[in-house]
């Protein structure tokens, strides 16, 4: 006879699996199994539930949030990337934002006008109109490629399928936020946790007639590609499209200074609960489009806009335990396990304590009653301790000096700050099981190998079963063992095999990023890949004698400093790292780095700047050079084509070096002339 306890355990396990699959699909947009497999898992769970009716009282399969995944949509590349926004959490962050803009434009405290709009917590989409006709509608996707959800978008009330105005450009891309009103959401069946998920789920329905039944709404807030611009400011743009019958948010307005920004912020934060849609902050955009264009973007977000989020949501809870988590760089991070508590609609049971110093400063102890805060998408953190609730016998937390792997941890001395790092690290690399597992997670992440169906959880599962220990193991998996694991079927295994096979072909920059050298992020990996060009040249770095010479050359590259070269040296001086990297190279087909050779006046030219300019900041000068095909170097060498000298305090040594090497020197006046030509 099967024990009731065991039956309940199995039922809970079934629900857990389904919840995870729903999360993969709805929240992470990363389904791990096929539709058919999902159906099979769900049906099995339901049959089990029906067999033992008392299980329904615990939680029923039919009550789970989210429904079965649909087929994939066709993908299209965006005409211009759909970026995200950087966040501000207080007025100091906003001041900083203003300052950065002024610095970039080389303005001395000029008052810049911002256009302020509510930031709706919905799903973004882009609508492409050709000769006024709506011809394509895409979801954001990963920002570069979106999914074709045109038919679903067409079901949204008041969303123009045609712009019948004589002043419409041949091509215009309108960006908007799709959402469900709070009242409408309440009327919907309780299939979704919140309006945002409901809007996302409805937009992803394969059958547009189902989408049509959901009261989706939208507000247009921006533009992507436009063939001819007939507006000079964000305000004018919104007024124009409003005339074309697009819905725009009437709570938007221009603001000029910090005082007005804070006033608007406070009044909207108060009005927030009375609005019929969820907003999580306000977006501030530089109103003047010429300035927006000058400011441009960083790799992920525009420099001309920011999301000023409303106050973080807080909650009171109790620390059950403090545990150590090891990151891929060996960082030992303390995490508080807290009594589960809802913070802003999300159940939180972990909160970061940052590092040893932070725990000491706040004297945080196990058993303490604390306030935790969840701001935006960042990990919840412990803000303060309620000392009045502390038990007399409570003891200070003693931070372990050994990593979970048993090896000693230590704090590094930072040359630049002349201080000890606040973070304790384990320096065993792949020699530490905990660091190694995190390194593997980094290896398969979206920005690195990006293997569909092989996310963090699967790495965890495969690691625990000793199926993988280092990156090359991923290419030699024992599928016979995987076949017998819960949640894995023939279809998902075939998909995984396909995805792994596809990932073998990788560009040199992604390879360099994926091996996880500390301080070598995506940008630096690109710079280094540009320097070596091919894996055969890169492999010279494995020779300790060569590293010294190579590092000297690498130091000339923009963005590479001693922190990076020291880290490269440490990484390749480690024999385990060498062995692992070599084994990995054997499995991969590493493509030569194709520099993003942009056409333009500085195409393939190497440029260096010294001194300040009157009309632009150094950052803007650099951005202009790069936009026009140039590469900016950080020191004078034979490779340099131009040394551009600003009138304000140039370095004489650099000019002399350039003269000695016969490098063309361009003075500020000439630089401006080139830019205007
Ligand atoms: S402007 C370059 N304006 O927030 C990005 N975004 O974190 C420009 N959002 O993907 C975005 N309301 O989905 C902008 N008034 C608004 C917005 C808004 C909501 C969303 C949008 C975007 C995300 C950025």
XYZ file of C-alpha atoms and ligand atoms in Angstrom:
701
model
C 0.000 0.000 0.000
C 1.221 3.485 -0.848
C 1.367 5.800 2.110
C -0.762 8.961 2.048
C 2.372 10.926 2.856
C 4.042 9.603 -0.275
C 1.002 10.393 -2.420
C 0.958 13.965 -1.178
C 4.685 14.218 -1.767
C 4.298 13.048 -5.373
C 1.398 15.443 -5.964
C 3.444 18.348 -4.638
C 6.318 17.319 -6.868
C 3.969 17.269 -9.901
C 2.725 20.759 -9.081
C 6.261 21.977 -8.614
C 7.268 20.670 -12.056
C 4.257 22.297 -13.717
C 4.854 25.582 -11.918
C 8.429 25.578 -13.114
C 7.396 24.866 -16.689
C 4.828 27.663 -16.514
C 7.452 30.012 -15.138
C 9.929 29.037 -17.862
C 7.290 29.797 -20.422
C 5.507 32.859 -19.040
C 7.962 34.668 -16.840
C 11.277 33.733 -18.416
C 9.981 33.281 -21.956
C 12.217 30.239 -22.180
C 10.135 27.041 -22.531
C 12.094 23.903 -21.707
C 9.745 21.273 -23.172
C 7.565 20.905 -26.268
C 3.798 21.494 -26.152
C 3.119 17.778 -26.456
C 5.402 16.989 -23.578
C 3.853 19.691 -21.434
C 0.411 18.203 -22.164
C 1.627 14.762 -21.167
C 3.099 15.978 -17.877
C -0.058 17.937 -17.070
C -2.351 15.035 -17.950
C -0.373 12.637 -15.758
C -0.569 15.081 -12.867
C -4.316 15.512 -13.378
C -4.949 11.772 -13.535
C -3.047 11.329 -10.311
C -5.068 14.098 -8.691
C -8.344 12.521 -9.836
C -7.274 9.157 -8.414
C -6.810 10.672 -4.939
C -9.525 13.366 -4.663
C -8.224 14.726 -1.333
C -5.207 16.102 -3.233
C -7.382 18.790 -4.835
C -7.796 20.414 -1.432
C -4.027 20.926 -1.162
C -3.773 22.568 -4.568
C -5.276 21.569 -7.868
C -3.448 21.261 -11.206
C -6.333 23.159 -12.764
C -5.769 26.150 -10.505
C -2.186 26.720 -11.523
C -1.283 30.126 -12.907
C -0.588 30.133 -16.641
C -1.850 27.767 -19.263
C -0.242 25.430 -21.699
C 2.450 26.877 -23.916
C 1.536 27.619 -27.513
C 3.681 27.159 -30.593
C 6.443 29.590 -31.327
C 5.848 32.723 -33.348
C 7.850 33.696 -36.397
C 10.818 35.888 -35.521
C 11.917 39.134 -37.165
C 14.898 41.375 -36.578
C 13.939 44.831 -35.303
C 14.582 47.739 -37.667
C 16.258 49.499 -34.756
C 16.956 47.791 -31.431
C 14.384 47.946 -28.646
C 16.535 49.025 -25.721
C 15.726 49.080 -22.047
C 15.940 51.986 -19.614
C 18.367 52.583 -16.809
C 16.758 53.204 -13.440
C 16.825 55.994 -10.874
C 15.538 55.351 -7.371
C 15.873 58.778 -5.783
C 16.488 62.434 -6.546
C 20.258 61.951 -6.215
C 20.149 59.421 -9.049
C 18.158 61.957 -11.073
C 20.708 64.671 -10.340
C 23.380 62.274 -11.498
C 21.432 61.592 -14.694
C 21.202 65.342 -15.393
C 24.890 65.773 -14.661
C 25.922 62.958 -16.991
C 23.883 64.498 -19.807
C 25.411 67.925 -19.198
C 28.892 66.403 -19.144
C 28.337 64.444 -22.332
C 27.052 67.517 -24.157
C 29.754 69.633 -22.546
C 27.111 71.980 -21.128
C 27.904 74.000 -18.067
C 24.672 73.531 -16.102
C 22.415 74.480 -18.994
C 18.792 73.744 -18.198
C 17.653 70.788 -20.253
C 13.973 70.197 -20.851
C 12.654 66.719 -20.137
C 9.436 65.102 -21.222
C 7.940 63.035 -18.434
C 5.632 60.066 -19.050
C 4.134 57.427 -16.765
C 6.011 54.131 -17.060
C 3.299 51.577 -17.582
C 4.025 48.114 -16.319
C 2.920 46.201 -19.396
C 4.406 44.535 -22.447
C 6.186 46.532 -25.121
C 5.539 46.128 -28.809
C 6.555 47.846 -32.005
C 4.208 48.631 -34.893
C 5.569 49.152 -38.393
C 3.587 51.283 -40.831
C 4.441 51.400 -44.513
C 2.639 54.142 -46.423
C 0.289 54.424 -43.470
C -0.580 50.711 -43.485
C 0.168 48.578 -40.416
C 2.270 45.811 -41.957
C 4.089 44.295 -39.003
C 3.783 44.082 -35.234
C 6.532 42.591 -33.077
C 7.100 41.847 -29.430
C 10.314 43.163 -27.849
C 11.924 39.697 -27.707
C 15.584 40.060 -26.794
C 15.658 43.656 -28.065
C 17.288 42.708 -31.368
C 14.774 40.156 -32.613
C 11.050 40.146 -31.850
C 8.144 37.796 -32.442
C 5.465 38.410 -35.021
C 2.339 39.111 -32.959
C 0.658 41.341 -35.573
C -2.664 39.505 -35.668
C -2.994 39.676 -31.893
C -2.055 43.349 -31.813
C -4.711 44.070 -34.424
C -7.379 42.941 -31.961
C -6.553 45.836 -29.591
C -9.261 48.453 -29.520
C -8.188 51.842 -30.866
C -4.893 50.640 -32.289
C -4.727 52.165 -35.809
C -4.408 49.624 -38.608
C -4.110 52.488 -41.025
C -2.893 56.059 -40.636
C -4.918 58.142 -43.051
C -3.111 61.420 -42.884
C -1.251 63.189 -45.666
C 1.752 63.905 -43.403
C 2.560 60.259 -42.583
C 6.145 59.219 -43.539
C 6.658 56.303 -45.971
C 7.929 54.252 -43.068
C 7.358 54.774 -39.383
C 7.756 52.468 -36.443
C 5.633 53.264 -33.387
C 6.650 51.823 -30.014
C 3.959 51.212 -27.436
C 3.098 49.516 -24.158
C 0.255 46.993 -24.108
C -1.601 46.479 -20.851
C -4.827 45.408 -19.165
C -6.689 47.822 -16.909
C -6.875 46.947 -13.200
C -10.694 46.715 -13.225
C -10.712 44.575 -16.363
C -8.102 42.313 -14.830
C -10.321 41.682 -11.824
C -13.089 40.530 -14.149
C -10.807 38.019 -15.877
C -10.581 34.462 -14.589
C -7.761 34.133 -12.037
C -5.441 32.373 -14.454
C -2.752 35.051 -14.154
C -0.961 36.477 -11.149
C -1.085 40.119 -12.231
C -2.236 42.349 -15.125
C 1.208 42.353 -16.709
C 1.352 38.553 -16.959
C -2.204 38.517 -18.272
C -1.327 41.026 -21.023
C 1.787 39.006 -21.935
C -0.115 35.728 -21.949
C -2.892 37.124 -24.125
C -0.475 38.641 -26.626
C 1.215 35.264 -26.974
C -1.952 33.364 -27.789
C -1.687 31.477 -31.040
C -5.345 32.086 -31.740
C -6.103 35.823 -32.190
C -9.800 35.236 -31.508
C -8.822 34.345 -27.921
C -6.688 37.487 -27.664
C -9.652 39.506 -28.951
C -11.684 38.432 -25.912
C -9.169 40.038 -23.536
C -9.644 43.787 -23.001
C -6.111 44.795 -23.999
C -5.276 48.511 -24.152
C -2.185 50.428 -25.195
C -0.353 53.743 -25.041
C 2.138 54.763 -27.700
C 5.328 56.294 -26.242
C 8.066 56.334 -28.862
C 9.349 55.679 -32.330
C 11.900 53.366 -33.905
C 12.863 53.773 -37.533
C 11.293 56.749 -39.321
C 11.908 57.588 -43.008
C 11.458 61.329 -42.549
C 11.122 63.105 -39.227
C 8.412 65.725 -39.062
C 8.827 66.476 -35.375
C 11.556 68.116 -33.337
C 10.706 67.067 -29.802
C 9.231 64.067 -27.972
C 6.244 66.266 -27.126
C 5.678 67.173 -30.781
C 5.995 63.505 -31.769
C 3.284 62.447 -29.326
C 1.031 65.310 -30.386
C 1.424 64.321 -34.026
C 0.653 60.629 -33.519
C -2.234 61.562 -31.277
C -3.634 63.477 -34.255
C -3.163 60.245 -36.245
C -5.476 58.543 -33.712
C -2.865 56.799 -31.553
C -3.598 56.752 -27.845
C -1.007 58.666 -25.829
C -0.931 59.186 -22.094
C -2.490 62.521 -21.113
C -0.586 62.582 -17.808
C 2.647 63.351 -19.648
C 4.220 66.802 -19.558
C 7.467 68.719 -19.857
C 9.591 69.465 -16.789
C 12.717 71.579 -16.536
C 14.573 71.190 -13.297
C 15.048 68.860 -10.348
C 12.409 70.686 -8.356
C 9.784 70.094 -11.034
C 10.951 66.501 -11.457
C 10.482 65.774 -7.758
C 7.121 67.567 -7.636
C 5.809 65.549 -10.564
C 7.196 62.376 -9.048
C 5.493 62.940 -5.711
C 2.138 63.842 -7.231
C 2.164 60.818 -9.552
C 3.202 58.502 -6.748
C 0.145 59.684 -4.862
C -2.108 59.368 -7.883
C -0.723 55.916 -8.645
C -3.319 53.864 -6.798
C -6.231 55.784 -8.321
C -5.120 55.054 -11.900
C -6.785 52.136 -13.656
C -3.456 50.714 -14.816
C -0.215 49.737 -13.089
C 2.670 52.175 -13.313
C 6.006 51.527 -11.626
C 7.585 54.924 -12.106
C 7.983 57.803 -14.516
C 10.129 57.942 -17.632
C 12.096 61.146 -18.177
C 13.266 61.777 -21.742
C 15.350 64.638 -23.107
C 12.647 66.465 -25.065
C 14.820 67.838 -27.889
C 15.370 65.114 -30.498
C 18.616 66.655 -31.786
C 20.030 66.341 -28.285
C 18.661 62.779 -28.021
C 20.518 61.934 -31.195
C 23.752 63.497 -29.933
C 23.495 61.606 -26.666
C 22.883 58.261 -28.389
C 22.893 54.950 -26.545
C 25.158 52.830 -24.426
C 25.013 49.123 -25.287
C 21.681 48.544 -23.514
C 19.948 51.834 -22.884
C 19.669 55.365 -24.232
C 21.694 58.081 -22.520
C 18.773 60.469 -23.030
C 16.176 58.678 -20.907
C 15.757 57.192 -17.465
C 13.026 55.443 -15.487
C 12.602 57.129 -12.103
C 11.027 54.328 -10.107
C 8.577 54.838 -7.273
C 9.727 54.062 -3.722
C 10.841 50.542 -3.191
C 8.343 48.254 -1.588
C 9.220 47.215 1.942
C 8.116 44.473 4.315
C 8.924 43.217 7.800
C 10.125 39.652 8.244
C 12.444 37.502 10.341
C 15.847 36.053 9.455
C 15.762 32.265 9.793
C 19.349 31.747 8.734
C 22.299 33.348 7.019
C 23.869 31.246 4.294
C 26.796 31.806 1.953
C 26.382 31.789 -1.795
C 29.408 31.419 -4.016
C 29.493 33.314 -7.289
C 31.407 32.526 -10.460
C 34.248 34.802 -9.410
C 34.487 32.990 -6.082
C 32.763 35.845 -4.216
C 31.253 34.571 -0.956
C 27.988 36.489 -0.638
C 25.888 36.245 2.523
C 22.178 35.711 1.933
C 19.461 35.948 4.569
C 16.863 33.184 4.461
C 13.750 34.941 5.723
C 10.189 33.943 6.608
C 8.378 34.179 3.261
C 6.711 37.576 2.917
C 4.944 39.367 0.062
C 6.759 42.487 -1.102
C 4.964 44.350 -3.871
C 3.090 41.286 -5.099
C 6.079 38.942 -5.080
C 6.804 36.346 -2.397
C 10.323 36.837 -1.071
C 12.234 34.285 0.983
C 15.845 35.340 0.284
C 17.451 38.740 0.736
C 21.037 39.713 0.030
C 23.262 40.980 2.830
C 25.935 42.092 0.314
C 29.161 41.317 2.218
C 30.881 40.859 5.561
C 31.326 44.609 6.180
C 27.647 45.273 5.554
C 26.619 42.627 8.114
C 29.012 44.130 10.648
C 27.893 47.693 9.960
C 24.221 46.824 10.440
C 24.962 44.132 13.043
C 22.563 41.731 11.354
C 21.977 38.459 13.231
C 20.107 35.210 12.742
C 16.701 35.539 14.462
C 16.514 39.308 13.902
C 13.320 41.008 12.787
C 14.274 43.079 9.764
C 12.868 45.361 7.094
C 13.515 44.124 3.591
C 13.105 46.075 0.402
C 12.565 45.137 -3.220
C 13.426 47.943 -5.629
C 12.682 47.285 -9.274
C 14.079 44.030 -10.512
C 17.049 43.923 -8.151
C 17.447 41.186 -5.528
C 15.641 42.092 -2.290
C 17.917 43.455 0.410
C 17.880 43.794 4.172
C 17.552 47.478 5.046
C 17.526 47.587 8.823
C 17.151 45.598 12.023
C 14.414 46.141 14.609
C 16.605 45.967 17.720
C 13.610 46.104 20.072
C 12.616 42.635 18.864
C 16.065 41.096 19.346
C 16.285 38.210 21.823
C 18.745 38.596 24.687
C 20.661 35.466 23.814
C 21.217 36.491 20.173
C 24.798 36.286 18.938
C 26.703 38.365 16.388
C 27.086 36.674 13.054
C 30.574 35.403 12.425
C 31.440 35.472 8.777
C 33.107 32.203 7.719
C 36.687 32.589 6.555
C 36.442 29.369 4.581
C 34.511 28.914 1.345
C 31.794 26.231 1.106
C 34.447 24.105 -0.621
C 36.585 24.225 2.522
C 39.365 26.419 1.174
C 40.396 29.697 2.787
C 38.828 32.867 1.414
C 40.489 36.272 1.433
C 39.879 39.889 0.605
C 41.914 41.393 -2.186
C 43.765 44.668 -1.952
C 42.616 47.112 -4.598
C 45.446 49.141 -6.103
C 43.098 51.802 -7.402
C 41.263 52.480 -4.114
C 44.200 51.479 -1.882
C 41.719 49.562 0.258
C 40.848 45.983 1.026
C 37.925 44.739 -1.042
C 34.703 44.324 0.963
C 34.100 40.949 -0.657
C 35.690 37.703 0.497
C 36.607 35.385 -2.328
C 37.609 31.817 -2.891
C 40.459 31.699 -5.397
C 40.249 28.026 -6.369
C 38.341 28.652 -9.629
C 37.352 25.296 -11.127
C 39.051 23.721 -8.124
C 36.053 24.864 -6.041
C 32.872 22.915 -6.826
C 30.663 25.872 -5.950
C 32.522 28.377 -8.115
C 32.744 25.837 -10.933
C 28.985 25.306 -11.000
C 28.441 29.067 -11.299
C 31.069 29.300 -14.025
C 29.102 26.696 -15.961
C 25.921 28.714 -15.526
C 27.736 31.727 -16.923
C 29.052 29.609 -19.778
C 25.551 28.649 -20.974
C 23.989 32.069 -20.322
C 22.260 34.102 -23.020
C 25.260 36.381 -23.559
C 27.695 33.465 -23.855
C 26.893 30.070 -25.466
C 23.137 30.711 -25.229
C 22.009 27.089 -25.355
C 18.213 26.808 -25.604
C 16.860 24.458 -22.936
C 20.082 24.502 -20.913
C 19.501 27.120 -18.259
C 20.714 27.515 -14.683
C 18.319 24.935 -13.268
C 19.368 22.258 -15.765
C 23.035 22.968 -15.056
C 22.227 22.507 -11.381
C 20.454 19.200 -12.121
C 23.230 17.883 -14.387
C 25.902 18.996 -11.939
C 24.255 17.214 -9.021
C 24.105 14.055 -11.098
C 27.804 14.477 -11.946
C 26.966 14.693 -15.652
C 29.037 17.850 -16.023
C 32.081 19.267 -14.304
C 33.521 21.641 -16.892
C 32.311 23.373 -20.102
C 33.574 20.690 -22.508
C 31.386 18.082 -20.721
C 28.325 19.795 -22.180
C 29.376 18.512 -25.594
C 29.750 14.943 -24.347
C 26.601 14.451 -22.282
C 25.393 10.994 -21.352
C 21.906 11.189 -22.867
C 21.041 7.668 -21.714
C 21.185 8.902 -18.157
C 19.270 12.100 -18.938
C 16.513 10.102 -20.660
C 15.540 8.594 -17.331
C 15.323 11.884 -15.460
C 12.009 13.412 -14.501
C 10.920 16.128 -16.904
C 13.031 14.823 -19.779
C 11.520 13.047 -22.792
C 12.693 12.141 -26.293
C 11.536 15.444 -27.676
C 13.252 17.646 -25.122
C 16.444 15.577 -25.447
C 16.425 15.973 -29.211
C 15.875 19.707 -28.831
C 18.749 19.905 -26.374
C 21.051 17.967 -28.698
C 20.165 20.324 -31.531
C 20.716 23.419 -29.402
C 24.092 22.155 -28.150
C 25.193 21.304 -31.668
C 24.226 24.780 -32.827
C 26.183 26.393 -30.012
C 29.460 24.783 -31.092
C 29.864 27.503 -33.680
C 30.796 30.623 -31.781
C 32.493 33.936 -32.477
C 35.867 34.631 -30.863
C 34.519 37.457 -28.700
C 31.707 35.290 -27.294
C 34.207 32.516 -26.612
C 36.472 34.899 -24.684
C 33.488 36.187 -22.709
C 32.178 32.684 -22.037
C 35.336 31.330 -20.392
C 34.678 33.802 -17.606
C 37.929 35.685 -16.990
C 37.257 38.103 -14.161
C 36.927 41.743 -15.302
C 36.465 40.666 -18.924
C 32.860 41.477 -19.735
C 31.198 41.573 -23.130
C 32.738 44.884 -24.207
C 36.271 43.943 -23.170
C 35.882 40.519 -24.785
C 35.070 42.273 -28.066
C 38.081 44.558 -27.716
C 40.382 41.615 -27.020
C 38.863 39.539 -29.839
C 39.474 42.496 -32.171
C 43.112 42.525 -31.096
C 43.745 38.804 -31.715
C 41.368 38.221 -34.621
C 41.505 34.415 -34.506
C 41.619 31.619 -31.943
C 45.034 30.473 -33.177
C 46.472 33.908 -32.385
C 44.572 34.073 -29.107
C 46.138 30.786 -28.007
C 49.533 32.518 -27.792
C 48.259 33.877 -24.497
C 48.520 30.350 -23.041
C 52.295 30.742 -23.041
C 53.412 32.455 -19.848
C 56.408 34.017 -21.575
C 54.166 35.540 -24.238
C 51.593 36.895 -21.783
C 53.890 39.680 -20.639
C 54.406 40.956 -24.184
C 50.768 40.524 -25.092
C 49.555 42.321 -21.995
C 51.768 45.284 -22.841
C 49.993 45.534 -26.190
C 46.569 44.932 -24.687
C 47.137 47.892 -22.363
C 47.064 50.151 -25.398
C 43.448 49.227 -26.071
C 40.658 51.470 -24.896
C 38.969 49.996 -21.821
C 41.814 47.617 -20.958
C 43.810 48.556 -17.889
C 46.026 46.796 -15.407
C 43.021 45.293 -13.614
C 42.159 43.464 -16.822
C 45.693 42.439 -17.822
C 46.461 41.188 -14.300
C 43.281 39.165 -14.347
C 44.165 37.667 -17.748
C 47.587 36.725 -16.414
C 46.139 35.139 -13.273
C 43.596 33.192 -15.321
C 46.077 31.693 -17.763
C 48.744 31.061 -15.136
C 46.378 28.529 -13.611
C 46.975 25.049 -15.044
C 43.389 23.896 -14.430
C 42.067 26.876 -16.389
C 44.481 26.085 -19.217
C 43.430 22.453 -19.342
C 39.727 23.336 -19.281
C 40.065 26.038 -21.938
C 42.032 23.724 -24.231
C 39.487 20.922 -23.838
C 36.736 23.394 -24.676
C 38.474 24.730 -27.774
C 38.589 21.166 -29.119
C 34.784 20.990 -28.948
C 34.110 24.349 -30.559
C 34.318 25.879 -33.974
C 35.537 29.355 -33.101
C 34.982 31.895 -35.834
C 37.400 34.734 -36.504
C 36.340 38.052 -35.061
C 34.593 40.215 -37.601
C 35.095 43.761 -36.438
C 32.018 45.867 -36.824
C 33.582 47.845 -39.633
C 31.286 50.733 -39.968
C 31.554 52.847 -43.016
C 32.197 56.490 -42.365
C 34.855 59.135 -42.399
C 36.966 57.301 -39.811
C 36.461 53.809 -41.194
C 39.301 51.540 -39.977
C 41.166 54.501 -38.488
C 42.652 54.417 -35.008
C 42.151 57.617 -33.090
C 43.279 58.964 -29.766
C 42.130 62.077 -27.945
C 43.968 64.413 -25.631
C 42.687 67.664 -24.115
C 39.137 68.936 -23.852
C 36.946 70.397 -26.610
C 34.752 73.457 -26.482
C 31.674 72.007 -28.204
C 31.635 68.456 -26.996
C 32.770 66.215 -24.205
C 35.404 63.519 -24.628
C 32.634 60.896 -24.417
C 30.738 62.502 -27.275
C 33.916 62.805 -29.375
C 34.592 59.126 -28.776
C 31.014 58.177 -29.653
C 31.211 60.208 -32.889
C 34.512 58.580 -33.883
C 33.067 55.098 -33.271
C 29.788 55.879 -35.026
C 31.828 56.834 -38.085
C 33.882 53.660 -38.211
C 36.856 54.706 -36.072
C 38.482 52.858 -33.206
C 39.550 54.822 -30.160
C 42.872 53.905 -28.532
C 44.017 54.720 -25.024
C 47.719 55.400 -25.678
C 50.058 56.661 -28.390
C 51.644 53.914 -30.467
C 52.740 53.225 -34.026
C 49.274 51.885 -34.787
C 47.617 55.223 -34.241
C 46.329 57.118 -37.304
C 45.278 60.384 -35.636
C 45.967 62.129 -32.378
C 43.099 64.591 -31.935
C 44.159 67.474 -29.705
C 41.526 69.538 -27.879
C 42.384 73.145 -27.002
C 41.883 72.681 -23.284
C 44.888 71.223 -21.442
C 46.218 68.626 -23.899
C 49.097 66.436 -22.670
C 52.352 67.687 -24.161
C 53.994 64.270 -23.741
C 51.387 62.636 -25.943
C 51.791 65.272 -28.650
C 55.568 64.815 -28.603
C 55.270 61.038 -28.772
C 52.913 61.352 -31.747
C 55.312 63.745 -33.470
C 58.198 61.320 -32.990
C 56.176 58.495 -34.497
C 55.022 60.669 -37.407
C 51.370 60.364 -36.472
C 48.967 62.885 -37.930
C 47.949 65.452 -35.351
C 44.484 66.977 -35.705
C 43.749 70.143 -33.728
C 40.322 71.122 -32.420
C 39.523 73.544 -35.234
C 40.308 70.934 -37.868
C 38.388 68.251 -35.935
C 35.282 70.452 -35.975
C 35.783 71.092 -39.683
C 35.973 67.346 -40.400
C 32.792 66.746 -38.424
C 30.917 69.496 -40.242
C 32.046 68.397 -43.689
S 10.701 54.698 -23.451
C 14.815 52.968 -25.258
N 8.448 55.260 -22.354
O 9.660 50.375 -20.191
C 13.733 52.548 -24.381
N 9.231 53.042 -22.117
O 12.504 49.631 -19.432
C 12.690 53.584 -24.471
N 7.738 51.580 -20.875
O 10.639 48.447 -22.944
C 11.563 53.240 -23.642
N 6.180 53.069 -20.477
O 8.190 48.572 -22.390
C 9.348 54.299 -22.571
N 6.467 55.956 -21.443
C 7.341 54.984 -21.659
C 7.163 53.672 -21.184
C 8.143 52.723 -21.434
C 6.550 51.813 -20.311
C 8.440 50.282 -20.870
C 8.790 49.811 -22.247
C 10.264 49.614 -22.285
C 10.585 49.539 -20.835
C 11.990 50.040 -20.634
